[in-house]
CSV table of C-alpha atoms in Angstrom, one decimal:
chain,number,residue,atom,x,y,z
A,181,MET,CA,-30.1,40.6,-24.0
A,182,TYR,CA,-26.9,38.8,-22.8
A,183,GLY,CA,-25.6,42.0,-21.4
A,184,GLU,CA,-28.8,42.8,-19.5
A,185,ILE,CA,-28.8,39.3,-18.0
A,186,PHE,CA,-25.2,39.7,-16.9
A,187,VAL,CA,-26.1,43.0,-15.1
A,188,PHE,CA,-29.0,41.4,-13.3
A,189,LEU,CA,-26.8,38.5,-12.2
A,190,MET,CA,-24.2,40.9,-10.9
A,191,VAL,CA,-26.7,42.8,-8.8
A,192,PHE,CA,-28.2,39.6,-7.4
A,193,CYS,CA,-24.6,38.3,-6.7
A,194,VAL,CA,-23.8,41.5,-4.6
A,195,ILE,CA,-27.0,41.0,-2.6
A,196,ALA,CA,-26.3,37.3,-2.1
A,197,ARG,CA,-22.7,38.0,-1.0
A,198,GLY,CA,-23.9,40.7,1.4
A,199,ALA,CA,-26.3,38.2,3.0
A,200,GLN,CA,-23.5,35.6,3.1
A,201,MET,CA,-21.2,38.0,5.0
A,202,TYR,CA,-23.9,38.9,7.5
A,203,VAL,CA,-24.5,35.2,8.3
A,204,GLU,CA,-20.7,34.5,8.6
A,205,ASN,CA,-20.2,37.5,11.0
A,206,GLU,CA,-23.1,36.2,13.1
A,207,HIS,CA,-21.4,32.9,13.5
A,208,HIS,CA,-18.0,34.4,14.4
A,209,GLN,CA,-19.5,36.7,17.0
A,210,LEU,CA,-20.4,33.5,19.0
A,211,SER,CA,-16.7,32.7,19.4
A,212,SER,CA,-13.8,34.3,21.3
A,213,GLY,CA,-11.9,37.0,19.5
A,214,THR,CA,-8.7,35.0,19.6
A,215,ALA,CA,-10.2,31.9,18.0
A,216,ALA,CA,-11.9,33.9,15.3
A,217,SER,CA,-8.7,35.8,14.6
A,218,SER,CA,-6.6,32.7,14.4
A,219,PHE,CA,-9.1,31.1,12.1
A,220,ARG,CA,-9.2,34.1,9.8
A,221,SER,CA,-5.4,34.0,9.4
A,222,PHE,CA,-5.5,30.3,8.7
A,223,GLN,CA,-8.4,30.6,6.2
A,224,ASN,CA,-6.8,33.5,4.4
A,225,ASN,CA,-3.6,31.6,3.9
A,226,TYR,CA,-5.5,28.6,2.5
A,227,LEU,CA,-7.6,30.7,0.2
A,228,LEU,CA,-4.6,32.5,-1.1
A,229,VAL,CA,-2.9,29.2,-2.0
A,230,TYR,CA,-6.0,27.6,-3.4
A,231,LEU,CA,-7.0,30.6,-5.5
A,232,LEU,CA,-3.5,30.9,-6.9
A,233,ALA,CA,-3.6,27.2,-7.8
A,234,VAL,CA,-7.0,27.4,-9.6
A,235,SER,CA,-5.9,30.7,-11.3
A,236,SER,CA,-3.0,28.7,-12.9
A,237,ASP,CA,-5.6,26.4,-14.3
A,238,TRP,CA,-7.9,29.1,-15.5
A,239,LEU,CA,-5.1,31.0,-17.3
A,240,GLN,CA,-4.5,27.9,-19.4
A,241,GLY,CA,-8.0,26.8,-20.1
A,242,PRO,CA,-9.1,29.2,-22.9
A,243,TYR,CA,-6.0,28.6,-25.0
A,244,VAL,CA,-5.2,24.9,-24.8
A,245,TYR,CA,-7.4,24.1,-27.9
A,246,ALA,CA,-6.3,27.3,-29.7
A,247,LEU,CA,-2.6,26.6,-29.2
A,248,TYR,CA,-2.9,23.1,-30.5
A,249,SER,CA,-4.8,24.4,-33.5
A,250,ASP,CA,-2.1,27.0,-34.2
A,251,TYR,CA,0.4,24.2,-34.2
A,252,GLY,CA,-1.5,22.7,-37.1
A,253,TYR,CA,-3.2,19.7,-35.4
A,254,SER,CA,-6.6,18.5,-36.6
A,255,LYS,CA,-9.7,18.3,-34.4
A,256,SER,CA,-9.3,14.6,-34.1
A,257,MET,CA,-5.7,14.9,-33.0
A,258,ILE,CA,-6.6,17.6,-30.5
A,259,GLY,CA,-9.4,15.3,-29.2
A,260,ILE,CA,-6.8,12.6,-28.6
A,261,LEU,CA,-4.7,15.0,-26.5
A,262,PHE,CA,-7.7,16.0,-24.4
A,263,ILE,CA,-8.6,12.4,-23.9
A,264,ALA,CA,-5.0,11.7,-22.8
A,265,GLY,CA,-5.4,14.4,-20.1
A,266,PHE,CA,-8.5,12.9,-18.6
A,267,GLY,CA,-7.2,9.4,-18.9
A,268,SER,CA,-4.0,10.4,-17.2
A,269,SER,CA,-6.0,11.9,-14.4
A,270,ALA,CA,-7.9,8.6,-13.9
A,271,VAL,CA,-4.9,6.3,-14.1
A,272,PHE,CA,-1.6,8.0,-13.1
A,273,GLY,CA,-3.2,10.9,-11.2
A,274,THR,CA,-5.1,8.6,-8.9
A,275,PHE,CA,-1.9,6.9,-7.8
A,276,VAL,CA,0.3,10.1,-7.5
A,277,ALA,CA,-2.4,12.1,-5.7
A,278,SER,CA,-3.4,9.2,-3.4
A,279,ILE,CA,0.1,8.7,-2.0
A,280,ALA,CA,-0.4,12.0,-0.2
A,281,ASP,CA,-2.0,10.1,2.7
A,282,LYS,CA,1.4,8.4,3.3
A,283,TYR,CA,4.0,11.0,2.3
A,284,GLY,CA,2.1,14.1,3.1
A,285,ARG,CA,-0.5,16.5,1.7
A,286,ARG,CA,1.8,19.5,1.7
A,287,SER,CA,4.4,17.6,-0.2
A,288,ASN,CA,1.8,16.5,-2.7
A,289,VAL,CA,0.7,20.1,-3.3
A,290,ILE,CA,4.3,21.0,-4.0
A,291,VAL,CA,4.3,18.1,-6.5
A,292,PHE,CA,1.2,19.7,-8.1
A,293,ALA,CA,3.1,22.9,-8.6
A,294,VAL,CA,6.1,21.2,-10.1
A,295,THR,CA,4.1,18.8,-12.3
A,296,TYR,CA,1.8,21.5,-13.7
A,297,SER,CA,4.8,23.8,-14.3
A,298,LEU,CA,6.4,21.1,-16.4
A,299,SER,CA,3.1,20.8,-18.3
A,300,CYS,CA,3.2,24.5,-19.1
A,301,ILE,CA,6.8,24.3,-20.4
A,302,THR,CA,5.8,21.6,-22.9
A,303,LYS,CA,3.4,24.0,-24.6
A,304,HIS,CA,6.5,25.7,-26.1
A,305,PHE,CA,7.1,22.7,-28.3
A,306,PRO,CA,4.9,21.8,-31.3
A,307,ASN,CA,6.0,18.1,-31.2
A,308,PHE,CA,2.9,15.9,-30.7
A,309,TRP,CA,4.6,13.6,-28.2
A,310,ILE,CA,5.9,16.4,-26.1
A,311,LEU,CA,2.4,17.9,-26.0
A,312,MET,CA,1.1,14.5,-25.1
A,313,SER,CA,3.5,14.3,-22.1
A,314,GLY,CA,2.3,17.7,-21.1
A,315,ARG,CA,-1.3,16.5,-21.1
A,316,ILE,CA,-0.3,13.5,-19.0
A,317,LEU,CA,1.5,15.8,-16.5
A,318,GLY,CA,-1.5,18.1,-16.5
A,319,GLY,CA,-3.9,15.2,-15.7
A,320,ILE,CA,-1.8,14.2,-12.7
A,321,ALA,CA,-1.7,17.8,-11.5
A,322,THR,CA,-5.5,18.1,-11.8
A,323,SER,CA,-6.0,15.0,-9.6
A,324,ILE,CA,-3.8,16.6,-6.9
A,325,LEU,CA,-5.6,19.9,-7.2
A,326,PHE,CA,-9.0,18.3,-6.4
A,327,SER,CA,-7.8,16.1,-3.6
A,328,ALA,CA,-4.6,17.1,-1.7
A,329,PHE,CA,-5.7,20.7,-1.1
A,330,GLU,CA,-9.0,19.7,0.4
A,331,SER,CA,-7.4,16.9,2.4
A,332,TRP,CA,-4.8,19.2,3.9
A,333,LEU,CA,-7.5,21.8,4.8
A,334,ILE,CA,-9.8,19.4,6.6
A,335,TYR,CA,-7.0,17.8,8.7
A,336,GLU,CA,-5.6,21.2,9.7
A,337,HIS,CA,-9.1,22.6,10.5
A,338,VAL,CA,-9.9,19.7,12.8
A,339,HIS,CA,-6.4,19.5,14.3
A,340,ARG,CA,-6.4,23.2,15.2
A,341,GLN,CA,-9.8,22.7,16.8
A,342,PHE,CA,-11.7,25.4,14.8
A,343,ASP,CA,-15.5,25.4,14.9
A,344,SER,CA,-16.7,22.7,12.6
A,345,SER,CA,-19.2,25.0,10.9
A,346,TRP,CA,-16.4,27.3,9.8
A,347,LEU,CA,-15.1,24.6,7.4
A,348,SER,CA,-18.2,25.0,5.2
A,349,GLU,CA,-17.6,28.7,5.2
A,350,THR,CA,-14.1,28.2,3.8
A,351,PHE,CA,-15.5,25.9,1.1
A,352,ALA,CA,-18.1,28.6,0.2
A,353,LYS,CA,-15.5,31.3,0.0
A,354,ALA,CA,-13.2,29.2,-2.1
A,355,GLN,CA,-15.9,28.7,-4.6
A,356,PHE,CA,-16.9,32.3,-4.6
A,357,GLY,CA,-13.3,33.3,-5.1
A,358,ASN,CA,-12.9,30.7,-7.8
A,359,GLY,CA,-15.6,32.6,-9.8
A,360,ILE,CA,-13.8,35.9,-9.5
A,361,VAL,CA,-10.4,34.3,-10.3
A,362,ALA,CA,-11.9,32.6,-13.4
A,363,ILE,CA,-13.2,35.9,-14.8
A,364,VAL,CA,-10.0,37.9,-14.1
A,365,SER,CA,-7.7,35.1,-15.3
A,366,GLY,CA,-9.6,34.9,-18.6
A,367,GLN,CA,-9.2,38.6,-19.2
A,368,VAL,CA,-5.5,38.5,-18.2
A,369,ALA,CA,-4.9,35.5,-20.4
A,370,GLY,CA,-6.6,37.3,-23.3
A,371,VAL,CA,-4.4,40.3,-23.0
A,372,ALA,CA,-1.2,38.1,-22.8
A,373,ALA,CA,-2.2,36.0,-25.8
A,374,ASN,CA,-3.0,39.1,-27.9
A,375,SER,CA,0.2,40.8,-27.0
A,376,PHE,CA,2.7,37.9,-27.0
A,377,GLY,CA,1.1,34.9,-28.6
A,378,LYS,CA,-1.0,32.0,-27.5
A,379,VAL,CA,1.7,30.4,-25.5
A,380,ALA,CA,2.0,33.4,-23.2
A,381,PRO,CA,-0.9,32.4,-20.9
A,382,PHE,CA,1.0,29.2,-20.1
A,383,ASP,CA,4.0,31.2,-19.2
A,384,LEU,CA,1.9,33.3,-16.8
A,385,SER,CA,0.5,30.1,-15.4
A,386,LEU,CA,4.1,28.9,-14.8
A,387,LEU,CA,4.9,32.0,-12.8
A,388,VAL,CA,1.8,31.6,-10.7
A,389,LEU,CA,2.6,28.0,-10.0
A,390,ILE,CA,6.1,28.9,-8.8
A,391,VAL,CA,4.7,31.4,-6.4
A,392,THR,CA,2.1,28.9,-5.2
A,393,GLY,CA,4.8,26.3,-4.5
A,394,VAL,CA,7.0,28.8,-2.6
A,395,ILE,CA,4.1,29.9,-0.4
A,396,VAL,CA,3.2,26.3,0.4
A,397,ALA,CA,6.8,25.4,1.2
A,398,LEU,CA,7.2,28.4,3.5
A,399,THR,CA,3.8,28.6,5.3
A,400,TRP,CA,2.1,25.2,5.3
A,401,THR,CA,2.7,22.5,7.9
A,402,GLU,CA,2.8,18.8,6.8
A,403,ASN,CA,0.0,16.4,7.6
A,404,TYR,CA,-0.7,12.8,6.7
A,405,GLY,CA,-3.5,10.2,6.6
A,406,ASP,CA,-1.8,7.0,7.7
A,407,GLU,CA,1.9,7.4,7.2
A,408,ASN,CA,2.6,4.0,8.7
A,409,GLN,CA,0.7,2.2,6.0
A,410,SER,CA,2.4,1.2,2.7
A,411,VAL,CA,1.2,2.7,-0.5
A,412,SER,CA,-0.4,-0.5,-1.7
A,413,GLY,CA,-1.8,-1.1,1.8
A,414,GLY,CA,-3.3,2.4,1.7
A,415,PHE,CA,-5.1,1.7,-1.5
A,416,SER,CA,-6.5,-1.5,-0.1
A,417,HIS,CA,-7.5,0.2,3.1
A,418,ALA,CA,-9.2,3.0,1.2
A,419,TRP,CA,-11.1,0.4,-1.0
A,420,ARG,CA,-12.2,-1.5,2.0
A,421,ASN,CA,-13.4,1.7,3.7
A,422,MET,CA,-15.5,2.5,0.6
A,423,LEU,CA,-17.1,-0.9,0.4
A,424,ALA,CA,-17.8,-1.1,4.2
A,425,ASP,CA,-19.7,2.2,4.4
A,426,LYS,CA,-22.6,2.7,2.1
A,427,ARG,CA,-22.5,6.4,2.9
A,428,ILE,CA,-19.1,6.8,1.4
A,429,LEU,CA,-20.2,4.9,-1.7
A,430,LEU,CA,-23.2,7.1,-2.1
A,431,VAL,CA,-21.1,10.3,-1.8
A,432,GLY,CA,-18.7,8.9,-4.4
A,433,CYS,CA,-21.4,7.8,-6.9
A,434,THR,CA,-23.2,11.1,-6.6
A,435,GLN,CA,-19.9,13.0,-7.1
A,436,SER,CA,-19.1,11.0,-10.2
A,437,ALA,CA,-22.6,11.5,-11.7
A,438,PHE,CA,-22.7,15.2,-11.1
A,439,GLU,CA,-19.2,16.1,-12.1
A,440,GLY,CA,-19.3,13.7,-15.1
A,441,SER,CA,-22.3,15.7,-16.3
A,442,MET,CA,-20.6,19.0,-15.4
A,443,TYR,CA,-17.4,18.4,-17.3
A,444,THR,CA,-19.3,17.2,-20.3
A,445,PHE,CA,-21.3,20.4,-20.1
A,446,VAL,CA,-18.1,22.4,-20.3
A,447,PHE,CA,-17.3,20.9,-23.7
A,448,MET,CA,-20.8,21.2,-25.1
A,449,TRP,CA,-22.3,24.5,-24.0
A,450,THR,CA,-20.7,26.4,-26.9
A,451,PRO,CA,-22.0,24.2,-29.8
A,452,ALA,CA,-25.4,24.0,-28.1
A,453,LEU,CA,-25.8,27.8,-27.8
A,454,GLN,CA,-24.2,28.5,-31.2
A,455,GLY,CA,-26.3,25.9,-32.9
A,456,ALA,CA,-29.5,27.5,-31.6
A,457,SER,CA,-28.4,31.1,-32.4
A,458,ALA,CA,-28.7,32.9,-35.7
A,459,THR,CA,-25.7,35.2,-34.9
A,460,GLU,CA,-22.3,34.7,-33.2
A,461,ILE,CA,-22.7,34.3,-29.5
A,462,PRO,CA,-20.7,36.6,-27.1
A,463,HIS,CA,-18.4,33.9,-25.6
A,464,GLY,CA,-16.7,36.2,-23.1
A,465,MET,CA,-20.0,37.6,-21.8
A,466,ILE,CA,-21.5,34.2,-21.5
A,467,PHE,CA,-18.5,32.7,-19.6
A,468,SER,CA,-18.5,35.7,-17.2
A,469,SER,CA,-22.3,35.2,-16.6
A,470,PHE,CA,-21.6,31.5,-15.8
A,471,MET,CA,-18.9,32.4,-13.3
A,472,VAL,CA,-21.2,35.0,-11.6
A,473,SER,CA,-23.9,32.3,-11.4
A,474,ILE,CA,-21.4,30.0,-9.6
A,475,MET,CA,-20.6,32.8,-7.2
A,476,ILE,CA,-24.4,33.3,-6.5
A,477,GLY,CA,-24.7,29.5,-5.8
A,478,SER,CA,-21.8,29.6,-3.3
A,479,SER,CA,-23.5,32.4,-1.4
A,480,LEU,CA,-26.8,30.5,-1.4
A,481,PHE,CA,-25.0,27.5,0.1
A,482,THR,CA,-24.0,29.6,3.2
A,483,LEU,CA,-27.6,30.8,3.6
A,484,LEU,CA,-29.0,27.3,3.3
A,485,ILE,CA,-26.6,25.1,5.4
A,486,SER,CA,-27.8,26.4,8.8
A,487,ARG,CA,-31.4,25.9,7.9
A,488,MET,CA,-31.5,22.5,6.1
A,489,ARG,CA,-29.5,19.2,5.9
A,490,ILE,CA,-27.1,19.3,3.0
A,491,GLU,CA,-28.4,16.0,1.7
A,492,ILE,CA,-31.9,17.5,1.4
A,493,PHE,CA,-31.2,20.7,-0.4
A,494,LEU,CA,-28.6,19.1,-2.7
A,495,ARG,CA,-31.2,16.5,-3.7
A,496,ASN,CA,-33.6,19.3,-4.6
A,497,PHE,CA,-30.9,21.2,-6.6
A,498,PHE,CA,-30.0,18.0,-8.4
A,499,LEU,CA,-33.6,17.6,-9.4
A,500,ALA,CA,-33.6,21.2,-10.7
A,501,ALA,CA,-30.5,20.5,-12.7
A,502,THR,CA,-32.2,17.4,-14.2
A,503,CYS,CA,-35.1,19.6,-15.3
A,504,ALA,CA,-32.6,22.2,-16.7
A,505,PHE,CA,-31.0,19.6,-18.9
A,506,VAL,CA,-34.3,18.2,-20.0
A,507,PHE,CA,-35.4,21.7,-20.9
A,508,THR,CA,-32.2,22.2,-22.9
A,509,VAL,CA,-32.9,19.0,-24.9
A,510,PHE,CA,-36.4,20.2,-26.0
A,511,SER,CA,-35.8,23.9,-26.3
A,512,LYS,CA,-35.2,25.4,-29.7
A,513,SER,CA,-34.6,28.9,-28.4
A,514,ALA,CA,-31.0,30.1,-27.7
A,515,MET,CA,-32.2,32.2,-24.8
A,516,GLY,CA,-34.2,29.4,-23.3
A,517,ILE,CA,-31.1,27.1,-23.5
A,518,TYR,CA,-29.0,29.9,-22.0
A,519,LEU,CA,-31.3,30.3,-19.0
A,520,GLY,CA,-31.2,26.6,-18.4
A,521,PHE,CA,-27.4,26.7,-18.4
A,522,LEU,CA,-27.4,29.6,-16.0
A,523,MET,CA,-29.6,27.6,-13.6
A,524,PHE,CA,-27.1,24.7,-13.8
A,525,GLU,CA,-24.2,27.0,-13.0
A,526,VAL,CA,-25.9,28.3,-9.9
A,527,ILE,CA,-26.3,24.7,-8.8
A,528,CYS,CA,-22.6,24.1,-9.5
A,529,GLY,CA,-21.9,27.0,-7.1
A,530,VAL,CA,-24.0,25.3,-4.4
A,531,TYR,CA,-22.6,21.8,-5.2
A,532,PHE,CA,-18.9,22.3,-4.6
A,533,PRO,CA,-18.9,23.7,-1.0
A,534,ALA,CA,-21.8,21.3,-0.2
A,535,MET,CA,-19.9,18.2,-1.5
A,536,GLY,CA,-16.7,19.3,0.2
A,537,THR,CA,-18.5,19.5,3.5
A,538,LEU,CA,-20.1,16.1,3.0
A,539,ARG,CA,-16.7,14.6,2.2
A,540,SER,CA,-15.3,16.1,5.4
A,541,ARG,CA,-18.0,14.3,7.4
A,542,TYR,CA,-18.1,10.9,5.7
A,543,VAL,CA,-14.6,10.2,4.3
A,544,PRO,CA,-12.2,8.9,6.9
A,545,GLU,CA,-9.0,10.9,7.5
A,546,GLU,CA,-6.5,8.1,7.2
A,547,THR,CA,-7.4,7.4,3.5
A,548,ARG,CA,-9.0,10.7,2.5
A,549,SER,CA,-6.8,11.5,-0.5
A,550,ALA,CA,-7.0,7.9,-1.9
A,551,ILE,CA,-10.8,7.7,-1.6
A,552,MET,CA,-11.3,11.2,-3.1
A,553,ASN,CA,-9.2,10.0,-6.1
A,554,PHE,CA,-11.2,6.8,-6.4
A,555,PHE,CA,-14.3,9.0,-6.7
A,556,ARG,CA,-12.7,10.7,-9.7
A,557,ILE,CA,-12.1,7.5,-11.7
A,558,PRO,CA,-15.7,7.0,-12.9
A,559,LEU,CA,-16.2,10.7,-13.7
A,560,ASN,CA,-13.0,10.7,-15.8
A,561,ALA,CA,-14.2,7.6,-17.6
A,562,ILE,CA,-17.5,9.3,-18.3
A,563,VAL,CA,-15.8,12.4,-19.8
A,564,VAL,CA,-13.4,10.3,-21.9
A,565,ALA,CA,-16.3,8.3,-23.3
A,566,MET,CA,-18.2,11.5,-24.1
A,567,LEU,CA,-15.2,12.9,-25.9
A,568,ALA,CA,-14.3,9.7,-27.8
A,569,ILE,CA,-17.8,9.2,-29.2
A,570,ASP,CA,-19.2,11.7,-31.6
A,571,LEU,CA,-22.7,12.4,-30.2
A,572,SER,CA,-25.2,15.1,-31.0
A,573,THR,CA,-25.8,17.8,-28.4
A,574,THR,CA,-29.3,16.4,-27.9
A,575,VAL,CA,-28.0,13.0,-27.0
A,576,VAL,CA,-25.2,14.4,-24.8
A,577,PHE,CA,-27.6,16.5,-22.7
A,578,THR,CA,-30.0,13.6,-22.5
A,579,ILE,CA,-27.2,11.6,-20.9
A,580,CYS,CA,-26.4,14.6,-18.7
A,581,ALA,CA,-30.0,14.6,-17.5
A,582,ALA,CA,-29.8,10.9,-16.8
A,583,LEU,CA,-26.6,11.4,-14.8
A,584,MET,CA,-28.2,14.1,-12.8
A,585,LEU,CA,-31.1,11.8,-12.0
A,586,LEU,CA,-28.6,9.3,-10.7
A,587,ALA,CA,-27.3,12.1,-8.4
A,588,VAL,CA,-30.8,12.8,-7.2
A,589,ILE,CA,-31.2,9.1,-6.3
A,590,GLY,CA,-27.8,9.0,-4.6
A,591,MET,CA,-28.5,12.0,-2.5
A,592,GLN,CA,-32.0,10.8,-1.6
A,593,LEU,CA,-30.6,7.5,-0.4
A,594,LEU,CA,-27.9,9.3,1.6
A,595,SER,CA,-30.5,11.5,3.3
A,596,MET,CA,-32.2,8.4,4.6
A,597,PHE,CA,-29.2,7.7,6.9
A,598,PRO,CA,-29.2,9.5,10.3
A,599,SER,CA,-27.6,13.0,10.1
A,600,PRO,CA,-23.9,12.8,11.0
A,601,ASP,CA,-22.4,15.0,13.7
A,602,GLU,CA,-21.2,18.4,12.3
A,603,LYS,CA,-17.6,17.2,13.0
A,604,PRO,CA,-15.8,15.0,10.4
A,605,LEU,CA,-16.3,11.3,11.0
A,606,ASP,CA,-12.6,10.7,11.7
A,607,ASP,CA,-13.1,13.0,14.7
A,608,GLN,CA,-15.8,10.7,16.1
A,609,LYS,CA,-13.7,7.5,16.3
A,610,PRO,CA,-14.3,5.4,19.5
A,611,SER,CA,-11.6,5.7,22.1
A,612,THR,CA,-9.1,2.9,22.8
A,613,ASP,CA,-11.0,2.0,25.9
A,614,GLN,CA,-14.2,1.6,23.9
A,615,ILE,CA,-12.5,-0.6,21.3
A,616,THR,CA,-11.0,-2.9,23.9
A,617,ALA,CA,-14.1,-3.1,26.1
């Protein structure tokens, strides 16, 4: 049955992708050939770098726990290492990633490549404290991955005066490509691990990170938030911006609630499905189905964004995700639980390009990286708490449903504000004459 569902998802994914391409081509036909060609070149360069970066992460993912286990560490010790990674992302990662606003987003991306490379190297050593340092470095790199790349993209997109609707297209393509990269990386990592041992995927990741850093160094221009502001001043400015604008707070709270639930789901889907199944579940097939579902969601986003406010359809999808988790709590059938999980993965595919677009409209440019990392502090705290406390799958998914309900409320409140212009808010600042008038 898992195989039949995967085939159905693949067919639906191809249809959705075809519809997405049709809509994108219609949008580009309204612009001059030169503008569209310049944008394609810019978009392809960004997608190449971003997908290489996420592939370095996907190559490592399936073998982190397995490698630690091979080194002889117990489940509790491995749990401490995982908690250290998320804790590092919340504490150190927030600082390192946030200084991108002052010292440059391109430079911060290069720091990502270096930091994550060092994390990969530590996997060659079975010493607990070396592995711990690797988890801390990995947490810092993850914070940069989810802030500096997007900050660089939004600034360049606006600065080069591309059509504002094309930014959402880039977010959607990045998420669609992320699904493909995840599937391919998983297969490549599997072959490498079987042939050369469980540390081999980390060596492959190291090579990908080196290539990523070189491409960024050679092809990306530097951009900043407010480079005249001190680092501490930038933090204070970002904090004041969040408190002064309820819309930014609502975006941040919604992101923390959704992604806190999502990262918890990543750790819990295997025991939930295995516990409800009488036989061994096909992990590879299920993971591939999850990724295809995300790809379907990213295509649905492109089809929806021109027809409905993002805040409205995200609220509706969050409500569906709440129902999916509630269904999971009460379902005793492995297939029923699986279908609920697939629904949630489709919603994840819609969520990432939608939230990226919302951040581009509501988060001010001068403190974009800092604010984005403030958003990640609560979600890292949620995940650390979930990992540190031994809870049953029923309790965990009940908490996930509650978090999704908070996301519904947050998006409903955000939808009550007037719809912002399609351009990012920093592009709508009043002129100097208006300020002094």
